[in-house]
Coordinates of C-alpha atoms and ligand atoms in Angstrom, one line a residue:
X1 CA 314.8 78.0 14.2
X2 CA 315.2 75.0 11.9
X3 CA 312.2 72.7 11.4
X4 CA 312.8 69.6 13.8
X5 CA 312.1 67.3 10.7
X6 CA 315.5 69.0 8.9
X7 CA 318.7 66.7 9.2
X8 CA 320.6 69.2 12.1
X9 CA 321.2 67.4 15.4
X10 CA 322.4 70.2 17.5
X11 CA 320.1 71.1 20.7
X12 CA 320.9 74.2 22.5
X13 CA 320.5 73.7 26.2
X14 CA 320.1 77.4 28.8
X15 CA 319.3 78.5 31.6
X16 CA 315.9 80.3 31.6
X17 CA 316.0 81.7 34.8
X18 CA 318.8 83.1 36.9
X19 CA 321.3 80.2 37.1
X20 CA 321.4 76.9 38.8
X21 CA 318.4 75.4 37.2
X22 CA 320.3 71.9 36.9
X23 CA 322.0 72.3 33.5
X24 CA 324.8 70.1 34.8
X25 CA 322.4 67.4 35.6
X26 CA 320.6 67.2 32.7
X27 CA 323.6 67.9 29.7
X28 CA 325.1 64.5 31.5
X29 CA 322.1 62.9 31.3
X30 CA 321.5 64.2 27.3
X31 CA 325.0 63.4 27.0
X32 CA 324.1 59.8 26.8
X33 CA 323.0 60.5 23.3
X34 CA 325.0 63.0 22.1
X35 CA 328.5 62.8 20.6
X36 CA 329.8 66.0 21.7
X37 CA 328.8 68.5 24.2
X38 CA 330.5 72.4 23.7
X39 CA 330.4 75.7 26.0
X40 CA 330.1 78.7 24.4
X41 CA 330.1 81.3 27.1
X42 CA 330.4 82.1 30.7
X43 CA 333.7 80.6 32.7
X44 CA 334.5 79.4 35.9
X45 CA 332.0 81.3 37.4
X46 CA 329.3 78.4 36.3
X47 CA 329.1 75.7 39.0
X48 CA 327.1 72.4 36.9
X49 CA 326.6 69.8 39.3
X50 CA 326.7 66.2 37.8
X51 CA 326.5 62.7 39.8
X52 CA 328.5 60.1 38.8
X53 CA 329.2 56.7 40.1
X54 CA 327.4 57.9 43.3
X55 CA 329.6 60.8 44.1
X56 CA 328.7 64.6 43.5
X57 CA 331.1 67.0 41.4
X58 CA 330.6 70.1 40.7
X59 CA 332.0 71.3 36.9
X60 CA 333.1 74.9 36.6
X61 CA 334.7 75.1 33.0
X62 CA 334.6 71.6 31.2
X63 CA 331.5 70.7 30.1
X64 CA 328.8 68.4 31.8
X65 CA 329.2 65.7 29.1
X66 CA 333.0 64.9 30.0
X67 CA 332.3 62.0 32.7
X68 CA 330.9 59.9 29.3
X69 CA 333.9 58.3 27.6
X70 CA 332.6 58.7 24.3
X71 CA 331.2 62.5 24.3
X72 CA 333.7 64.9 22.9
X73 CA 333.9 68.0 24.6
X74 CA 334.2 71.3 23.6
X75 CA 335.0 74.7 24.8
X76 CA 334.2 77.4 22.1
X77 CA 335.4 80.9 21.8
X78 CA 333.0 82.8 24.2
X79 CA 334.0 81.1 27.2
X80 CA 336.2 83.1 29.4
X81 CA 338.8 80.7 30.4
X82 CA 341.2 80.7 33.6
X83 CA 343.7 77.6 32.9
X84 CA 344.6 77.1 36.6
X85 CA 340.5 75.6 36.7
X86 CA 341.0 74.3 33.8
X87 CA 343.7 72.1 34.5
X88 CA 342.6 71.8 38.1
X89 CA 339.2 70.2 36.9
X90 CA 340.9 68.0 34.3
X91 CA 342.8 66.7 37.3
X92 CA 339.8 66.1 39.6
X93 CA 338.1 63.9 37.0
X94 CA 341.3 61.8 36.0
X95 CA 341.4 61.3 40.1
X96 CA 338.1 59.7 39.5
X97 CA 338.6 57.4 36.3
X98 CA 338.1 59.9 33.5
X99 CA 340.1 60.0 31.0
X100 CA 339.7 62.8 29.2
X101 CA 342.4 61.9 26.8
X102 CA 341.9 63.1 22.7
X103 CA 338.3 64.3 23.7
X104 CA 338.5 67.8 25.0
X105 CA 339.3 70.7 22.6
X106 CA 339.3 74.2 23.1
X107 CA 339.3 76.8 21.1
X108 CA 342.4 79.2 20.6
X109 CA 340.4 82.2 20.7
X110 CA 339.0 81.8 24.5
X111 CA 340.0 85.4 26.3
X112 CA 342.1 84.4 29.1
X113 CA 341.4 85.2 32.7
X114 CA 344.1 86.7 34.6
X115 CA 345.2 86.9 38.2
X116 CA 344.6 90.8 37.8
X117 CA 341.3 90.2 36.1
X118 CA 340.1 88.2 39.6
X119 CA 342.0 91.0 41.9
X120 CA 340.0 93.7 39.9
X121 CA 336.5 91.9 40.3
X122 CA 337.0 91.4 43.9
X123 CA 338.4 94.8 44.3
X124 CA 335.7 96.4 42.4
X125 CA 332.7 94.9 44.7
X126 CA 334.3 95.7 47.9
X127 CA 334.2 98.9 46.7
X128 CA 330.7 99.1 45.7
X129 CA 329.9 98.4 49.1
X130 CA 325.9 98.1 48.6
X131 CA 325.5 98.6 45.3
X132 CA 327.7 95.8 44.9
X133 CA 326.4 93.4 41.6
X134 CA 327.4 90.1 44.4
X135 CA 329.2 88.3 41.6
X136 CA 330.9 85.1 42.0
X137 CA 334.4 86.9 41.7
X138 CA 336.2 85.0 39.3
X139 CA 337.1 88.1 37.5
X140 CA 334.4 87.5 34.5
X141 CA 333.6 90.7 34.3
X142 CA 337.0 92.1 34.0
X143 CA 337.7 89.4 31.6
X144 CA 334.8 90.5 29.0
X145 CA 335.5 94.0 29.4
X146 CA 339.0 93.0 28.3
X147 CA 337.4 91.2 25.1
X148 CA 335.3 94.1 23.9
X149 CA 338.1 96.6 24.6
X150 CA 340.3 94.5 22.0
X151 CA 343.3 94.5 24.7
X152 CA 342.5 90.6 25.8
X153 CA 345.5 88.0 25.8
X154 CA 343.8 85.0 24.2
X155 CA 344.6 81.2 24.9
X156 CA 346.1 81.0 20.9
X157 CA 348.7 83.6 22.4
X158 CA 350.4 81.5 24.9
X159 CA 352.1 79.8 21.9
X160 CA 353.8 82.5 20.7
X161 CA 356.2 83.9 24.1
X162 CA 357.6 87.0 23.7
X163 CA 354.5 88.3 21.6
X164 CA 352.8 87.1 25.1
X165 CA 354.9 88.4 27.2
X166 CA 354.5 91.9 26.3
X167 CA 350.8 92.1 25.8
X168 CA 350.4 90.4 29.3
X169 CA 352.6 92.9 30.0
X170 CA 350.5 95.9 28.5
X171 CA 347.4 94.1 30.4
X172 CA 348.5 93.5 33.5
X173 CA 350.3 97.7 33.3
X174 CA 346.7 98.9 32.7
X175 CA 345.1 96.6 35.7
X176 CA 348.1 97.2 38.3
X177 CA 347.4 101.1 37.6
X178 CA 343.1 100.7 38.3
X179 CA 344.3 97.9 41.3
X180 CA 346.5 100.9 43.0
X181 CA 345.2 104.0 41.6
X182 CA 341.1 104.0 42.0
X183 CA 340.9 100.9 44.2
X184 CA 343.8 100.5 46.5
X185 CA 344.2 97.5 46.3
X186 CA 347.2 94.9 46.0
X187 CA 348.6 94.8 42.7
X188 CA 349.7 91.5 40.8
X189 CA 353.1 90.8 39.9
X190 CA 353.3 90.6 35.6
X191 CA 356.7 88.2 35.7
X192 CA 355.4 85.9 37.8
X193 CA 352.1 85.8 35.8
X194 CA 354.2 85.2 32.9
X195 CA 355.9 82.1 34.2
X196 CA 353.1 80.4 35.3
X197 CA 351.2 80.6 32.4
X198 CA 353.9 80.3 30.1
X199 CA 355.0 77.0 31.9
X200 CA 350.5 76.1 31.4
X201 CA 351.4 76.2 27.4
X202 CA 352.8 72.6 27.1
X203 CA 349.5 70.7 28.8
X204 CA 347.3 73.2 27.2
X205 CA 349.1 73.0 23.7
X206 CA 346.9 69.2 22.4
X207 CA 343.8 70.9 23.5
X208 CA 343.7 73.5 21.1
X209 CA 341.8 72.7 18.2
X210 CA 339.6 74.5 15.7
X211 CA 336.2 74.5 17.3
X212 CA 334.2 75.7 14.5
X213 CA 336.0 73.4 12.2
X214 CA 335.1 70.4 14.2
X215 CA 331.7 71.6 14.6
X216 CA 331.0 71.8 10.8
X217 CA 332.9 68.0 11.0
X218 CA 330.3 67.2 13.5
X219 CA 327.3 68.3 11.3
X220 CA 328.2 67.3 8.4
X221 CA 328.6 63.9 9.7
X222 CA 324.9 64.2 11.0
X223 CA 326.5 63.9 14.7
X224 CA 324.7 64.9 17.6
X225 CA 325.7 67.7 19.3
X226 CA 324.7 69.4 23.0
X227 CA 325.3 73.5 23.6
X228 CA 325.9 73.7 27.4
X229 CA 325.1 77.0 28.4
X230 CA 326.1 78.5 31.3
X231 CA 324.4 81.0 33.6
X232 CA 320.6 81.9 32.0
X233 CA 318.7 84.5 30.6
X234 CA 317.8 86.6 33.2
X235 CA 321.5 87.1 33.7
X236 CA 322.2 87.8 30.5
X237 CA 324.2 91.2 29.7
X238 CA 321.7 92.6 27.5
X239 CA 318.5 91.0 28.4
X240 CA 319.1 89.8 31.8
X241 CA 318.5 92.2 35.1
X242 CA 321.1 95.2 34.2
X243 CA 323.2 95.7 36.1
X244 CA 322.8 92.8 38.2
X245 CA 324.1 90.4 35.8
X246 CA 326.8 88.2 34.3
X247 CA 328.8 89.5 31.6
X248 CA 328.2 86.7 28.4
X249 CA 325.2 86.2 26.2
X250 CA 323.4 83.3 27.7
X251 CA 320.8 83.4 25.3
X252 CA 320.7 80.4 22.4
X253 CA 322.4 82.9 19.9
X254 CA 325.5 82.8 22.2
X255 CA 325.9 79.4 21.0
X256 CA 326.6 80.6 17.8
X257 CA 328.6 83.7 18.5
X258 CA 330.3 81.5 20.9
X259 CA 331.8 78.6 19.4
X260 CA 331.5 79.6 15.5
X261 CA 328.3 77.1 14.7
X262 CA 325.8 77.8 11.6
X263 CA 322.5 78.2 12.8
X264 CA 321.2 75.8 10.6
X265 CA 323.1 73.3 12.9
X266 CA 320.7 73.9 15.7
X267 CA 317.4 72.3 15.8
X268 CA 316.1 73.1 19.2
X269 CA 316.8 75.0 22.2
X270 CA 315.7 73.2 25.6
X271 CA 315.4 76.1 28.6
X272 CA 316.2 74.3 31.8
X273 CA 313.8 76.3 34.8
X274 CA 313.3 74.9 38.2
X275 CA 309.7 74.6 39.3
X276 CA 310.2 77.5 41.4
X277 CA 313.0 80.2 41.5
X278 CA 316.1 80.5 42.7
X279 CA 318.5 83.6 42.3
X280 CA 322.9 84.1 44.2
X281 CA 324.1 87.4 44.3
X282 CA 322.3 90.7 44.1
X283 CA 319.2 92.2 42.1
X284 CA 315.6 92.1 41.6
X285 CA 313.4 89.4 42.2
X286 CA 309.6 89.9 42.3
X287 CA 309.3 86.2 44.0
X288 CA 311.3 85.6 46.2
X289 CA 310.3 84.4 49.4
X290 CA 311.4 85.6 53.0
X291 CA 309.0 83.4 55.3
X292 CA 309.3 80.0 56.2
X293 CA 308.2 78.7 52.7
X294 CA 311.2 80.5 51.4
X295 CA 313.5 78.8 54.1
X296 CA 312.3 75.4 53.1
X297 CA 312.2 75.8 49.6
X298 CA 316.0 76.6 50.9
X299 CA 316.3 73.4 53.1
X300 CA 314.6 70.9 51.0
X301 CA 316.2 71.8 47.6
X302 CA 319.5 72.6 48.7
X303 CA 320.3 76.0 48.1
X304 CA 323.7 77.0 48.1
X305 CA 325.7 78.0 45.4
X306 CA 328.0 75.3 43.8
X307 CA 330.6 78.0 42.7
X308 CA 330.9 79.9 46.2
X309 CA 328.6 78.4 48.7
X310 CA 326.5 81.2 49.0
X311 CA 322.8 80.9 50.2
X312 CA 320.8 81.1 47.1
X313 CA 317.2 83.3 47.5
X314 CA 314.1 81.3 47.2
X315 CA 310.8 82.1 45.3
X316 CA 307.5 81.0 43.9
X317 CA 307.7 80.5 39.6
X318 CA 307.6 83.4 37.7
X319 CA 306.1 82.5 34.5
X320 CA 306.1 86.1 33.5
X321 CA 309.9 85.7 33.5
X322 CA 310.3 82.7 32.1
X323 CA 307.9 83.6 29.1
X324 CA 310.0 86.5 28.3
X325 CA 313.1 84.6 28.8
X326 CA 312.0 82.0 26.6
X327 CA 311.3 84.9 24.3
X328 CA 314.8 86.2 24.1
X329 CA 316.5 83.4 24.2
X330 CA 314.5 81.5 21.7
X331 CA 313.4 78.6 23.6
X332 CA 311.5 75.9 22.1
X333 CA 310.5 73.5 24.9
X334 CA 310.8 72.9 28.9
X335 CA 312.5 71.0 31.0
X336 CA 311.7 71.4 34.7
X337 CA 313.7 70.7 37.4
X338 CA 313.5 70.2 41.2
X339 CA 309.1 69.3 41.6
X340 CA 310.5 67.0 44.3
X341 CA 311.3 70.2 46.3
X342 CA 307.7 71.2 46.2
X343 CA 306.4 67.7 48.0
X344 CA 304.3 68.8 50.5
X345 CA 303.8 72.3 49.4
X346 CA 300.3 73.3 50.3
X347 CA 299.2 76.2 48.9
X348 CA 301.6 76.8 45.4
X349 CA 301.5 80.1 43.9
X350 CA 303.0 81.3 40.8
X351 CA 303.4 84.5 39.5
X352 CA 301.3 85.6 36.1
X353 CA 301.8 89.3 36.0
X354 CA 303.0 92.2 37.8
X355 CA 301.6 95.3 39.5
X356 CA 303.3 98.5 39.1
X357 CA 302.8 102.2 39.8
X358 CA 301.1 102.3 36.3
X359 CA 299.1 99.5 36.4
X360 CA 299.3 95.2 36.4
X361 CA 300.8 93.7 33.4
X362 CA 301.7 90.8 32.1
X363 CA 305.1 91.1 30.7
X364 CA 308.3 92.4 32.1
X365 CA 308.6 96.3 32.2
X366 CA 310.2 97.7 29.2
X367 CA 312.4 99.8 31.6
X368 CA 314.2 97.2 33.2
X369 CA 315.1 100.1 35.9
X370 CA 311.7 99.7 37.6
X371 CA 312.0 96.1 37.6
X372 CA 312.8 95.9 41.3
X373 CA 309.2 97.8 41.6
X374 CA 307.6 95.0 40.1
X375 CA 305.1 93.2 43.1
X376 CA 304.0 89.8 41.8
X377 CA 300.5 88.7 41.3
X378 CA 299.8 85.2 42.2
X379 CA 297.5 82.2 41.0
X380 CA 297.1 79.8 43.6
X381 CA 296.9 76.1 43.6
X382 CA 296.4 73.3 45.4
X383 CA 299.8 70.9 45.8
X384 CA 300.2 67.7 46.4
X385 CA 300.6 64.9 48.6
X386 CA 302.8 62.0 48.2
X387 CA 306.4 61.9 46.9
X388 CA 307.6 62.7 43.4
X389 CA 311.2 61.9 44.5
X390 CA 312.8 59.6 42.2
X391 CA 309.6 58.9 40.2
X392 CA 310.8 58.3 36.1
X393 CA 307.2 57.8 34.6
X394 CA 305.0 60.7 34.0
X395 CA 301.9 58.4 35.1
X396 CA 303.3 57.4 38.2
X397 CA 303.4 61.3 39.6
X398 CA 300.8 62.2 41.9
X399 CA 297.6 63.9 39.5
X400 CA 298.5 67.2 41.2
X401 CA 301.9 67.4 40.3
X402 CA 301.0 67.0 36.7
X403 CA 298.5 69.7 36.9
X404 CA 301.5 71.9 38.3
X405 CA 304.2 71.0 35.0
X406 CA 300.6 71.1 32.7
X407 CA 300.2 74.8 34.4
X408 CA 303.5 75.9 33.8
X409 CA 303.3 74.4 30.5
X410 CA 300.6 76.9 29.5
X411 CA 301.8 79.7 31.2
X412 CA 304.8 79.8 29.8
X413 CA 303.4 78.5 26.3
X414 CA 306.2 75.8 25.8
X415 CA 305.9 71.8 26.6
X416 CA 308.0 70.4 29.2
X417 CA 309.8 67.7 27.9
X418 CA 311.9 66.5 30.7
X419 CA 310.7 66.5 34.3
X420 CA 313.5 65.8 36.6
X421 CA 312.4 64.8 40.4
X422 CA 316.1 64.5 41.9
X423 CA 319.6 65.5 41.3
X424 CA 320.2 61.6 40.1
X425 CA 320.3 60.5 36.3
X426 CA 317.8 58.5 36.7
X427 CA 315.4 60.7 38.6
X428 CA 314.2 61.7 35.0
X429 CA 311.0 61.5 33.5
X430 CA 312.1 61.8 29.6
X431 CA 308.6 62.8 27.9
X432 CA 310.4 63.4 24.3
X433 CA 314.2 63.6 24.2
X434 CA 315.5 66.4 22.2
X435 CA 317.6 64.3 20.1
X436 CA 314.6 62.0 18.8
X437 CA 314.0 62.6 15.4
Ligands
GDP1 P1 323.3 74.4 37.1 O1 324.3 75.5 37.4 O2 322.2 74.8 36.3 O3 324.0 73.2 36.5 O4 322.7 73.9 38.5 P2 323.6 73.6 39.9 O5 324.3 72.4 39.7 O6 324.3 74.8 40.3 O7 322.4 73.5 40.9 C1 321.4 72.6 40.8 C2 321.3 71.8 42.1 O8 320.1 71.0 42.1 C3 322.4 70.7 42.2 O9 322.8 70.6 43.5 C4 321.8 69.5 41.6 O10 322.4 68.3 42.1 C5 320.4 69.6 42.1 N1 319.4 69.1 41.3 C6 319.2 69.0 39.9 N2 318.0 68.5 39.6 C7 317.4 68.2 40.7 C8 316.1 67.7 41.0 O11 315.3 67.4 40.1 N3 315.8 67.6 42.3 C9 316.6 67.9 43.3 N4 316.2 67.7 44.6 N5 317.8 68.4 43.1 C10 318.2 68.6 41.8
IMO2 P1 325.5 78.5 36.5 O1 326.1 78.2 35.2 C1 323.9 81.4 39.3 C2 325.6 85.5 39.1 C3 326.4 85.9 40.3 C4 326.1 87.4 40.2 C5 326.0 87.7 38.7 C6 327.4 88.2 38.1 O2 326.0 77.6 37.6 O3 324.0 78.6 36.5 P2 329.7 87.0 37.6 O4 330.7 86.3 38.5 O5 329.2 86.2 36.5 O6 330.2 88.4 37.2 O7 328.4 87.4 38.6 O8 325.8 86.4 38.1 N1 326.0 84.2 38.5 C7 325.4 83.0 38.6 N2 324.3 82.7 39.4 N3 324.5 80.5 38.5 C8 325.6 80.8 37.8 O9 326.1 79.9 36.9 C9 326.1 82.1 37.9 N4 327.2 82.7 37.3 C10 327.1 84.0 37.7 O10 325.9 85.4 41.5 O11 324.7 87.7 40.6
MG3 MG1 325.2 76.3 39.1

């Protein structure tokens, strides 16, 4: 990673846990100071959920910056990209007074989504039965598999008909056969999918721009620019959970592979975690919590997904995750989300190793097969009382909620520094902003 002294002034922002940390909440509120936020990964299966002008929205595919008139936005080429949400979105926030007019680009080379890419994901988990992965079903999977198999109809295509008709056509062949064939399933008609993305081409046709090229722009400029990632690390396809995981590098290096950046753009990488852990969908999860203290953990934070609804599972912090997460995905500092949802929490554990058939350690297994074997071990500690709701000053938390963030600080090895104690912007306690130099 590039010295923090060096002239580059982009920040990579990630999840470091398994999703939902509040990314959303805290690119929009970095966004202040930033003149362009970009994804790089992931699709619509992201839910980022941003409050603006009082009123909650949940952003699937544009990025968390959009809702500030002056952030350019970005979406590189590693996001998967379904242009029904797309334009859908860019609808929803025009509805509200955004205009995001000559400020949102995307890249040409974004693999598309496809109808048959959603009917195959879907498809696919029903079929699993309970070794389903429990994704979000907005055919990501499908969509990547496309990518790496070279067969994937890309957003740059749409420009060029006939060329696009028959490749959606050799697509769409291949996923009618596994829809009828292995699955059973429905099959999606090809012509109409051709219309009705052929008729997307005109409003999609001023978004596309060179992302990388406006990227190098951006640097060489000495503008600042935010990386929104999508998902986090312990869903990542090589070093998240395997099998139970999203298909995209959510690590920091996706925002590289992702959009086309040089590294020496990047000058830190912010990991968002909550103060405890939260997980959607299927897979291991030494912490998690099935009591009461599980159920209001739940209650008090919130917990359903913003993409489907679903209940997410609660749990105590796993430092042993994060650490390695931080690891992987080449994390540099903290920010921690949520310590209002631990008011009143009496005792706190968090987790600092695991015990396993061959002994307690302190890392994750190498074998991520026996992580689902994994029982936590715990260090306990006192909470708090009184409210850290709302509260923007460090000094003005209650002592034992600083002892908490100091504890997780030196767990994980990494200094926290943002604190946020709601889902508000300014329920923030900024304790060095990424973009001071
Ligand atoms: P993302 O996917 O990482 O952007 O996170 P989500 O938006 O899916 O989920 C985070 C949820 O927590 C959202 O409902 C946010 O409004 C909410 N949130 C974010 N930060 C805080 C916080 O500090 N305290 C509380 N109580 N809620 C928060
Ligand atoms: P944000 O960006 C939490 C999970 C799904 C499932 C697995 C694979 O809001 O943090 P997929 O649809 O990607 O094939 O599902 O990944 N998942 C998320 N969990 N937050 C997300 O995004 C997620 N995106 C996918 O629940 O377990
Ligand atoms: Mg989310």
């Amino acid at each position: 990673m590039p010295d923090a002294s060096t002239s580059a002034r982009g920040v990579v922002l990630i999840g470091a846990q398994w999703g939902d940390e509040g990314k959303g909440k805290v690119v929009d509120l970095i966004a202040g100071r930033c003149d362009a936020v970009v994804r790089f990964q992931g699709g619509h299966n992201a839910g980022h959920t941003v409050i603006h002008d009082g009123e909650t929205l949940v952003l699937h595919l544009l990025p968390s910056g959009i809702l500030n008139p002056r952030v350019e936005c970005l979406i590189g080429n590693g996001v998967a990209l379904y242009l029904p949400q797309l334009f859908r979105e860019l609808a929803s926030i025009r509805e509200r007074g955004v205009d995001p007019a000559g400020r949102l680009f995307v890249s040409p080379d974004c693999p598309l989504i496809l109808p048959s890419h959603i009917a195959l994901d879907r498809a696919r988990e029903s079929h699993a039965g309970r070794a389903r992965i429990g994704t979000t079903g907005r055919g990501i999977g499908p969509a990547y598999e496309d990518k790496a198999a070279r067969r994937a109809v890309r957003a740059g295509e749409l420009f060029a008909p006939e060329a696009f008709r028959r490749r959606l056509g050799a697509a769409l062949d291949l996923h009618n056969f596994m829809l009828e064939n292995y699955y059973g399933a429905e099959t999606v008609d090809p012509d109409q999918v051709v219309e009705e993305w052929l008729a997307l081409a005109g409003e999609l046709r001023p978004l596309i721009a060179d992302v990388a090229g406006r990227l190098e722009r951006l640097n060489a400029q000495g503008r600042a620019v935010l990386f929104e990632g999508a998902q986090g690390v312990m869903l990542d396809i090589d070093h998240g959970t395997y099998p139970y995981v999203t298909s995209s590098s959510t690590v920091a290096a996706g925002a590289l592979a992702g959009t086309g950046a040089h590294l020496a753009q990047l000058r830190e990488v912010v990991g968002v975690v909550k103060a405890y852990t939260t997980r959607v969908g299927e897979g291991p999860f030494p912490t998690e919590l099935q009591d009461e203290v599980g159920e209001r953990l739940a209650r008090e934070g919130a917990e359903w997904g913003a993409t489907t609804g679903r209940p997410r599972r609660c749990g105590w912090f796993d430092a042993v995750a994060v650490r390695s997460a931080a690891q992987r995905g080449s994390i540099d500092s903290l920010c921690i989300t949520k310590l209002d949802v631990l008011d009143g929490v009496h005792p706190l554990r968090i987790c600092t190793g695991y015990r396993t058939e061959g002994g307690a350690i302190d890392t994750r297994p190498v074998l991520m097969n026996r992580y689902a074997e994994c029982e936590p071990c715990y260090e306990q500690m006192d909470g708090w009382s009184g409210r850290t709701r709302g509260i923007s000053r460090w000094e003005d938390l209650p002592a034992g909620a600083r002892a908490y963030i100091e504890k997780l600080e030196a767990l994980v090895g990494l200094e926290a520094c943002i604190v946020s104690t709601g889902p508000a912007r300014e329920e923030t306690i900024v304790r060095r902003h990424p973009f001071d130099s």
